[in-house]
mmCIF file of C-alpha atoms in Angstrom:
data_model
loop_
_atom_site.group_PDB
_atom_site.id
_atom_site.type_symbol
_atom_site.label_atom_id
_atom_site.label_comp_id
_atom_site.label_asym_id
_atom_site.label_seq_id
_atom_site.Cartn_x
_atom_site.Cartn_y
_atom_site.Cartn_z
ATOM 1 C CA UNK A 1 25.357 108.855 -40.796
ATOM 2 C CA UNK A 2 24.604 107.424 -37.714
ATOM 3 C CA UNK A 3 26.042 103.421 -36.976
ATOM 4 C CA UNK A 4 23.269 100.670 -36.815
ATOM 5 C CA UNK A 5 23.266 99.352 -33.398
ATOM 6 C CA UNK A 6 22.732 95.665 -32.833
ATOM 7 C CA UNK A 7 19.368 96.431 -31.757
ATOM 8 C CA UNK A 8 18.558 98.137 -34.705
ATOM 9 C CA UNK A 9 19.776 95.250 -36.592
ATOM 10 C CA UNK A 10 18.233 92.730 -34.608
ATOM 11 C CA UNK A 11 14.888 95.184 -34.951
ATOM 12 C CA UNK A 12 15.164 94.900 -39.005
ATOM 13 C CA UNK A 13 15.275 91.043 -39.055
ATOM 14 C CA UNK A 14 12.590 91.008 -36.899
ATOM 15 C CA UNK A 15 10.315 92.931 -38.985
ATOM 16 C CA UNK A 16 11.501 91.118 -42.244
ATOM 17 C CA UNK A 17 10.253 87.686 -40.596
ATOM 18 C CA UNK A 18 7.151 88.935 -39.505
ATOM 19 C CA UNK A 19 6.416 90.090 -43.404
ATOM 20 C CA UNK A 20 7.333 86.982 -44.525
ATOM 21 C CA UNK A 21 5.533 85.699 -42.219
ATOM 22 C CA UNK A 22 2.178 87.547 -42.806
ATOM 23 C CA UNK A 23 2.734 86.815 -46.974
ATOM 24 C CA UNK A 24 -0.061 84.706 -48.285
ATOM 25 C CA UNK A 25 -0.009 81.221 -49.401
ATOM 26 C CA UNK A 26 0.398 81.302 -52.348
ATOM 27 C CA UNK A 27 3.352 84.101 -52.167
ATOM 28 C CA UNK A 28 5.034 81.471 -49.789
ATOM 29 C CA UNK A 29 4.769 79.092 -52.605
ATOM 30 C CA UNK A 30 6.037 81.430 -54.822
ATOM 31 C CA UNK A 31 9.342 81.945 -52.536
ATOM 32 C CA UNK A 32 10.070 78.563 -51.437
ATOM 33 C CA UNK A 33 9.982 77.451 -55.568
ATOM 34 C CA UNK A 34 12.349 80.612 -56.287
ATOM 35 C CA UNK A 35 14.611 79.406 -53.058
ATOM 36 C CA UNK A 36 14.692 75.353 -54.515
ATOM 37 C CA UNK A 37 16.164 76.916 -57.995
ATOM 38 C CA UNK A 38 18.742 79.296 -56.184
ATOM 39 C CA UNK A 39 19.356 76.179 -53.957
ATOM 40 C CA UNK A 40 19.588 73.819 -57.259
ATOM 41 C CA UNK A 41 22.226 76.296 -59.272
ATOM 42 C CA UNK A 42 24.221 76.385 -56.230
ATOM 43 C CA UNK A 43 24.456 72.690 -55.633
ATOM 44 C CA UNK A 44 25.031 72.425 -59.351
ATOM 45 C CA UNK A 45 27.445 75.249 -59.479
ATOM 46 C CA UNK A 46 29.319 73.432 -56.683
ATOM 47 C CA UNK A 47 29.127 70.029 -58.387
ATOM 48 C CA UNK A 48 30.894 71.857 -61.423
ATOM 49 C CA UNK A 49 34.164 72.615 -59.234
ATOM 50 C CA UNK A 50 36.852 70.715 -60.168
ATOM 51 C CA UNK A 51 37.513 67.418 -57.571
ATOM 52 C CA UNK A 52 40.495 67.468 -55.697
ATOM 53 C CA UNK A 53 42.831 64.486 -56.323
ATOM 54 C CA UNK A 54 41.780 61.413 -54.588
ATOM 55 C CA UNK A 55 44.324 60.864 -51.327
ATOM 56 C CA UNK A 56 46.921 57.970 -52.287
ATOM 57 C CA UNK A 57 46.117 54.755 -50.232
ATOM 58 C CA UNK A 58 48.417 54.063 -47.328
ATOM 59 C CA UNK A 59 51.510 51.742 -48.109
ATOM 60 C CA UNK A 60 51.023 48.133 -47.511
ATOM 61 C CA UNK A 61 51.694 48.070 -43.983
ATOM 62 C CA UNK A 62 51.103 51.383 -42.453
ATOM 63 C CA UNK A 63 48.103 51.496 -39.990
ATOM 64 C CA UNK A 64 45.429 52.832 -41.879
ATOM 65 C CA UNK A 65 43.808 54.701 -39.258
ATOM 66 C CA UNK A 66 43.910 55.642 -35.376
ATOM 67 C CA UNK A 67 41.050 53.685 -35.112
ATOM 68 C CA UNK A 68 43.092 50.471 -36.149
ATOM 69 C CA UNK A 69 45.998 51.221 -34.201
ATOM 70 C CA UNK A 70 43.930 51.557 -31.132
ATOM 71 C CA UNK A 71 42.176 47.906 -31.703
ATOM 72 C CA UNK A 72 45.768 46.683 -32.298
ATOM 73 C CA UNK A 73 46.864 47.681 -28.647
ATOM 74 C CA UNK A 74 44.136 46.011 -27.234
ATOM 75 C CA UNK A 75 44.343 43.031 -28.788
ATOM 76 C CA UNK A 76 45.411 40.398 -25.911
ATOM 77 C CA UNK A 77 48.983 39.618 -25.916
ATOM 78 C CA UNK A 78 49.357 36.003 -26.947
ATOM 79 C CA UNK B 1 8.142 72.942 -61.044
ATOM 80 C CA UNK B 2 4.723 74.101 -59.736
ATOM 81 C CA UNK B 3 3.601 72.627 -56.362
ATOM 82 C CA UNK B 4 -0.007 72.624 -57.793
ATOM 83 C CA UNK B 5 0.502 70.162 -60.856
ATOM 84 C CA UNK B 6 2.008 67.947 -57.683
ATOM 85 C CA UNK B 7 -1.052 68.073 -55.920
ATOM 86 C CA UNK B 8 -3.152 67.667 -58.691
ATOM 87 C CA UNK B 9 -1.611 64.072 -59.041
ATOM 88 C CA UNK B 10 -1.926 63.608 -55.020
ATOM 89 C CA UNK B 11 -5.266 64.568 -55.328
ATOM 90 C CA UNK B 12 -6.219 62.005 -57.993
ATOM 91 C CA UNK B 13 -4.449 59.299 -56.036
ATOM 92 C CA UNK B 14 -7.493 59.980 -53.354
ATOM 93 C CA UNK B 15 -10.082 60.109 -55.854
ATOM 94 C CA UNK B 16 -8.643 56.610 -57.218
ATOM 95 C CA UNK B 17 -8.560 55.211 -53.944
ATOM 96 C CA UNK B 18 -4.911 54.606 -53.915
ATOM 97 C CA UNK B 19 -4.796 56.842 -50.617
ATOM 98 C CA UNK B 20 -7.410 57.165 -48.721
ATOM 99 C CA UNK B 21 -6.388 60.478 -47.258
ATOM 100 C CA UNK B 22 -3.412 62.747 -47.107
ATOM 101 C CA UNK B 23 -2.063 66.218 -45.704
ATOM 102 C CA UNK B 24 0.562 68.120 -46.267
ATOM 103 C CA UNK B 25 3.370 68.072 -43.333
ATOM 104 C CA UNK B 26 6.687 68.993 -43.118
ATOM 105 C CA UNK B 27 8.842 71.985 -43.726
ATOM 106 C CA UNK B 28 6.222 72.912 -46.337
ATOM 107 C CA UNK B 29 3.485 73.078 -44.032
ATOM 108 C CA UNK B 30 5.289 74.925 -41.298
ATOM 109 C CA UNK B 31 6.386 77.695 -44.281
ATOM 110 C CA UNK B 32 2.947 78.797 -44.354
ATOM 111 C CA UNK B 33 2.170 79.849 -41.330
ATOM 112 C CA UNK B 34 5.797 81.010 -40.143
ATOM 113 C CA UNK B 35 8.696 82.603 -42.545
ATOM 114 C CA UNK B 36 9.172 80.185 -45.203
ATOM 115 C CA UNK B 37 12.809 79.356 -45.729
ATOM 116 C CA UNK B 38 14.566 77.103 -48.280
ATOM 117 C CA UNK B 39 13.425 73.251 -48.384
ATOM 118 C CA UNK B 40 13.439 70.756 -51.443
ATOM 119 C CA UNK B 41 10.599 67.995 -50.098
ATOM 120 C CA UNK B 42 7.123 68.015 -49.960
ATOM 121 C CA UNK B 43 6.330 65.791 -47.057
ATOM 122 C CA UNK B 44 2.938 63.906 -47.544
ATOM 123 C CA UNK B 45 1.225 62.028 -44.581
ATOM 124 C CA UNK B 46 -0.466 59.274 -45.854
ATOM 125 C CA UNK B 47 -2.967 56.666 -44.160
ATOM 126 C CA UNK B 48 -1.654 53.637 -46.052
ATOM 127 C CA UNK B 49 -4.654 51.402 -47.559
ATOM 128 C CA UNK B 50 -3.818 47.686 -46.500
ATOM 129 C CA UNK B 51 -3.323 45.161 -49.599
ATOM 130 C CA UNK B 52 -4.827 42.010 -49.292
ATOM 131 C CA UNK B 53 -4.138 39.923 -46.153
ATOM 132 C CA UNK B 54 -4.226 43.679 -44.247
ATOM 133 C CA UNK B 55 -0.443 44.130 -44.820
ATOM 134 C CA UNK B 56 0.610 47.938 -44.959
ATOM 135 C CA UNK B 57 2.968 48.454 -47.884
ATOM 136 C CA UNK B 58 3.165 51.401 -50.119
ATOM 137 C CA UNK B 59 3.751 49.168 -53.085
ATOM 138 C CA UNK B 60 0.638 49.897 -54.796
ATOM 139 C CA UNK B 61 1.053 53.567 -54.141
ATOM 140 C CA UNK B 62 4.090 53.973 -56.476
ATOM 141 C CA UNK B 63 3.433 51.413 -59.266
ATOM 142 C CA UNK B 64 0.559 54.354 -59.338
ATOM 143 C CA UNK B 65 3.341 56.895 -59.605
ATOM 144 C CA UNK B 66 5.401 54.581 -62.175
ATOM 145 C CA UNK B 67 2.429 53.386 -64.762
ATOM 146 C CA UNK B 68 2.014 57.304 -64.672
ATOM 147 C CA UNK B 69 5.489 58.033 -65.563
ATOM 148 C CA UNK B 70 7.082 59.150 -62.683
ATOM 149 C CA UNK B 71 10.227 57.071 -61.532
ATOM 150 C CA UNK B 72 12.735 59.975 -60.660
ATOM 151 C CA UNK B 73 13.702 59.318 -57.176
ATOM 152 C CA UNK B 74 15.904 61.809 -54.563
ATOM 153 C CA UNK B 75 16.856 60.162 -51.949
ATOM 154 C CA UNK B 76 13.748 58.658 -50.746
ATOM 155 C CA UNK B 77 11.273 61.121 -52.172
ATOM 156 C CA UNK B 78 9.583 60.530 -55.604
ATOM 157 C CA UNK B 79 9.755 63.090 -57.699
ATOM 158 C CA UNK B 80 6.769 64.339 -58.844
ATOM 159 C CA UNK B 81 5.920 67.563 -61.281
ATOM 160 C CA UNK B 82 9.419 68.618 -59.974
ATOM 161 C CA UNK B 83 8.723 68.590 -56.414
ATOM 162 C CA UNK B 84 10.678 65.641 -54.505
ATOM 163 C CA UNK B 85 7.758 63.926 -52.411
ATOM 164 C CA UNK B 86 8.403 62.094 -49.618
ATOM 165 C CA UNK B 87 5.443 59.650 -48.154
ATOM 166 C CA UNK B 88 5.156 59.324 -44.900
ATOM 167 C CA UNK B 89 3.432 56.865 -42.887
ATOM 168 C CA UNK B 90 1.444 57.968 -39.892
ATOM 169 C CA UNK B 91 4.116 56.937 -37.495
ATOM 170 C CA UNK B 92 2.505 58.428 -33.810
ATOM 171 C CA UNK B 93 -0.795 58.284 -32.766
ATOM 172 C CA UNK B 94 -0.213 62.313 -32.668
ATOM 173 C CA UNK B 95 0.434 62.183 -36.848
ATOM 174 C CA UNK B 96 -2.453 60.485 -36.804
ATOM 175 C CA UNK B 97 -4.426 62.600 -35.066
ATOM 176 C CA UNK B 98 -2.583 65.434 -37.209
ATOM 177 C CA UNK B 99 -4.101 63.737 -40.121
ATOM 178 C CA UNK B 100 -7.362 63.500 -38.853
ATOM 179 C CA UNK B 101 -7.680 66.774 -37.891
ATOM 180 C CA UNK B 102 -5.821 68.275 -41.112
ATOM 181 C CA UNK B 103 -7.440 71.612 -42.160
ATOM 182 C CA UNK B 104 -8.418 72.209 -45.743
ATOM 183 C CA UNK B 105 -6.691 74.385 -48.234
ATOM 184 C CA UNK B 106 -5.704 75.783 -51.971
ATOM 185 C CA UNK B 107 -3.061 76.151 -52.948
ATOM 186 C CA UNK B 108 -2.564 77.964 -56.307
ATOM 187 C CA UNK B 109 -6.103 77.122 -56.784
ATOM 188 C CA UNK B 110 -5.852 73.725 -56.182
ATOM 189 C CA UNK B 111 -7.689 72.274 -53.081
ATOM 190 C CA UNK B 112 -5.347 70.427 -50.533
ATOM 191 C CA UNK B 113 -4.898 69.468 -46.932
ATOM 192 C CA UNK B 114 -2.409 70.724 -44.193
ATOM 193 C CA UNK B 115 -1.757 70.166 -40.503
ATOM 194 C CA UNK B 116 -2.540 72.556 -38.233
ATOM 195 C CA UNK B 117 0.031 75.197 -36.450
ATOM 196 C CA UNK B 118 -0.971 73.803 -33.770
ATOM 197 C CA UNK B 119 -0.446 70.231 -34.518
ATOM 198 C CA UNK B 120 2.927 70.878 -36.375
ATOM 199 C CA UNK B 121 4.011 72.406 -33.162
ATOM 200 C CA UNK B 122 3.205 69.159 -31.235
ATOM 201 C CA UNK B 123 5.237 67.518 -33.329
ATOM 202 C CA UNK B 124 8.165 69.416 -33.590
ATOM 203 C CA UNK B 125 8.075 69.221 -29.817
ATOM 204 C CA UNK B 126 7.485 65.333 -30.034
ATOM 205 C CA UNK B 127 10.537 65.334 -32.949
ATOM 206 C CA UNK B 128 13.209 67.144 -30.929
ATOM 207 C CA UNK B 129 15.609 67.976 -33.581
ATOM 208 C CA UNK B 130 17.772 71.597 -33.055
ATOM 209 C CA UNK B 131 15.941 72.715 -36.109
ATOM 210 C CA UNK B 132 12.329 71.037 -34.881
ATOM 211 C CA UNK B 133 13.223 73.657 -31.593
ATOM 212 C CA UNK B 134 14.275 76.376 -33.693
ATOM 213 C CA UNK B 135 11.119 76.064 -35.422
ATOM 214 C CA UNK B 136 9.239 75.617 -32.638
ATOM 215 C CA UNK B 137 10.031 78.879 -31.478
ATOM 216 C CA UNK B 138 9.032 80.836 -34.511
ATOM 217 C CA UNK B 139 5.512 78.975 -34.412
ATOM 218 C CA UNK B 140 5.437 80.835 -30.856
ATOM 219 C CA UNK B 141 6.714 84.014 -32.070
ATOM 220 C CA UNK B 142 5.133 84.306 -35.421
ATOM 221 C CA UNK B 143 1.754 82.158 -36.104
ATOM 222 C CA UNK B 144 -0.478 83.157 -33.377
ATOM 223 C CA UNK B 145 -1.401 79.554 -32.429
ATOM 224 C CA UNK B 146 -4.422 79.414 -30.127
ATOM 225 C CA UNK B 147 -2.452 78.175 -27.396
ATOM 226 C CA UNK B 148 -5.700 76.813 -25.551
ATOM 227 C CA UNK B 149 -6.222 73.969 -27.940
ATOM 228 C CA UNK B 150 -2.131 73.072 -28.296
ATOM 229 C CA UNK B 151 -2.062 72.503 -24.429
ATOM 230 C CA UNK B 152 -4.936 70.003 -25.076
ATOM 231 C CA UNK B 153 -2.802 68.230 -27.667
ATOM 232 C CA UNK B 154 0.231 68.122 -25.691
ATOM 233 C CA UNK B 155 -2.444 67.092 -22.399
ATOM 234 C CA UNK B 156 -3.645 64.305 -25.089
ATOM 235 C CA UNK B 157 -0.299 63.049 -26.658
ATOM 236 C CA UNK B 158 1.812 62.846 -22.411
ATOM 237 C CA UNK B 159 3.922 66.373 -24.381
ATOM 238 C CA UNK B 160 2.879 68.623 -21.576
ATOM 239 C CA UNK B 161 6.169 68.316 -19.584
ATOM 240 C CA UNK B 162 8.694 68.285 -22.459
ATOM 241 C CA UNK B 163 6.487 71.635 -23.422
ATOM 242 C CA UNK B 164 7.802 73.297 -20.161
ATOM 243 C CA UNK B 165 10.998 72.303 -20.627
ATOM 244 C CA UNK B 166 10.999 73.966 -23.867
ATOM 245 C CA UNK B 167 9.515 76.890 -22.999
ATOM 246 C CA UNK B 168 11.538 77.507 -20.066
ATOM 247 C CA UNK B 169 14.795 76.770 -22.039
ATOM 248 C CA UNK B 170 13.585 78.838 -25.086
ATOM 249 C CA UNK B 171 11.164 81.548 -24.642
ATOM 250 C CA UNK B 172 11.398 84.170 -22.706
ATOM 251 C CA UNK B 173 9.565 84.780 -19.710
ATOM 252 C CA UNK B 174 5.471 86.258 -20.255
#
């Protein structure tokens, strides 16, 4: 069997948006409604996943970020 | 979920005067004259009717939407018959003009109002997100729009330049 070339790949996608394209109306309706449910199990399919743990706070004392230590360094020297 | 019982409640807002006229924008809009592609919202360009003392709130449009039942909110779209709708206000004279000019539709039967390709184009060009670009370029490559009446609406709306700087940066050459 013969490879598909990018061009032949690029070729297929082409023709596959110019069907969708050309559906009517109310077939586009029909597809975007189907896309919200995949796009709603997903989201709730990902919601499901257990959290991972919450990051401990930084020690009293410890810069808590770069941004901080920065504005530290520039404050004026007194 | 079916967009139809949606617009069956937009379209009784109109008759009850509690818009005076809408059309259907958006991603939605876009989806039916190029590939459609995944989106949750149903944007809705609205002319707002002004309350009393001519101020422009769309209070009055969702107690509507409340003393009917619907109070579900996602993000800032209401949701209504399962579809998240977001009202917009008519926030450039071209929306307004896209509004206006809004052509007139069913959808699953039920009558309704869109933008045209042409107008939707304008304002992804006027928007200038990566994805209003992207989009942009399908509209070229996929809707046929009669490019003789977009260069008037890009001549009306001062879009004419960024519209060759977008075509020279994304399509390629005639």
């Amino acid at each position: 069997m013969k490879p598909d070339t990018l061009e032949d790949i690029l070729d297929a996608k082409q023709a596959r948006r110019a069907r969708l394209a050309a559906l009517s109306i109310d077939e586009k309706i029909d597809l975007i409604e189907k896309l919200q449910e995949f796009g709603r199990t997903m989201m709730s399919a990902r919601e499901s996943l257990p959290q991972p743990p919450a990051r401990e706070p930084n020690p009293p004392g410890k810069q808590a970020s770069f941004a901080s230590q920065m504005a530290e360094k520039e404050e004026p020297a007194s | 979920m079916a967009i139809e019982a949606t617009l069956r409640v937009l379209n009784e807002m109109q008759a009850g005067g509690v818009v005076r006229e809408y059309a259907i924008g958006g991603a939605v809009a876009a989806f039916l004259y190029i590939e459609p592609a995944t989106t949750f919202d149903l944007d809705i360009f609205i002319a707002w009717e002004p309350v009393e003392g001519g101020l422009l709130t769309p209070h009055p449009l969702y107690s509507y939407l409340a003393a009917r039942g619907y109070r579900e909110y996602q993000k800032e779209a209401i949701v209504i018959e399962g579809w998240a709708v977001q009202f917009l206000p008519l926030t450039t004279p071209l929306v307004a003009e896209a509004l206006t000019q809004a052509v007139e539709i069913e959808i699953k039967g039920v009558p309704t109002r869109v933008f045209t390709k042409e107008h939707l184009m304008a304002i992804c060009l006027e928007t200038g997100r990566p994805k209003d670009m992207a989009r942009l370029v399908q509209f070229v490559q996929e809707s046929s729009p009669q490019m003789t009446l977009f260069a008037k609406i890009l001549e009306r709306h001062t879009l004419s330049k960024a519209w060759d700087t977008f075509s020279a940066r994304f399509l390629p050459p005639l």
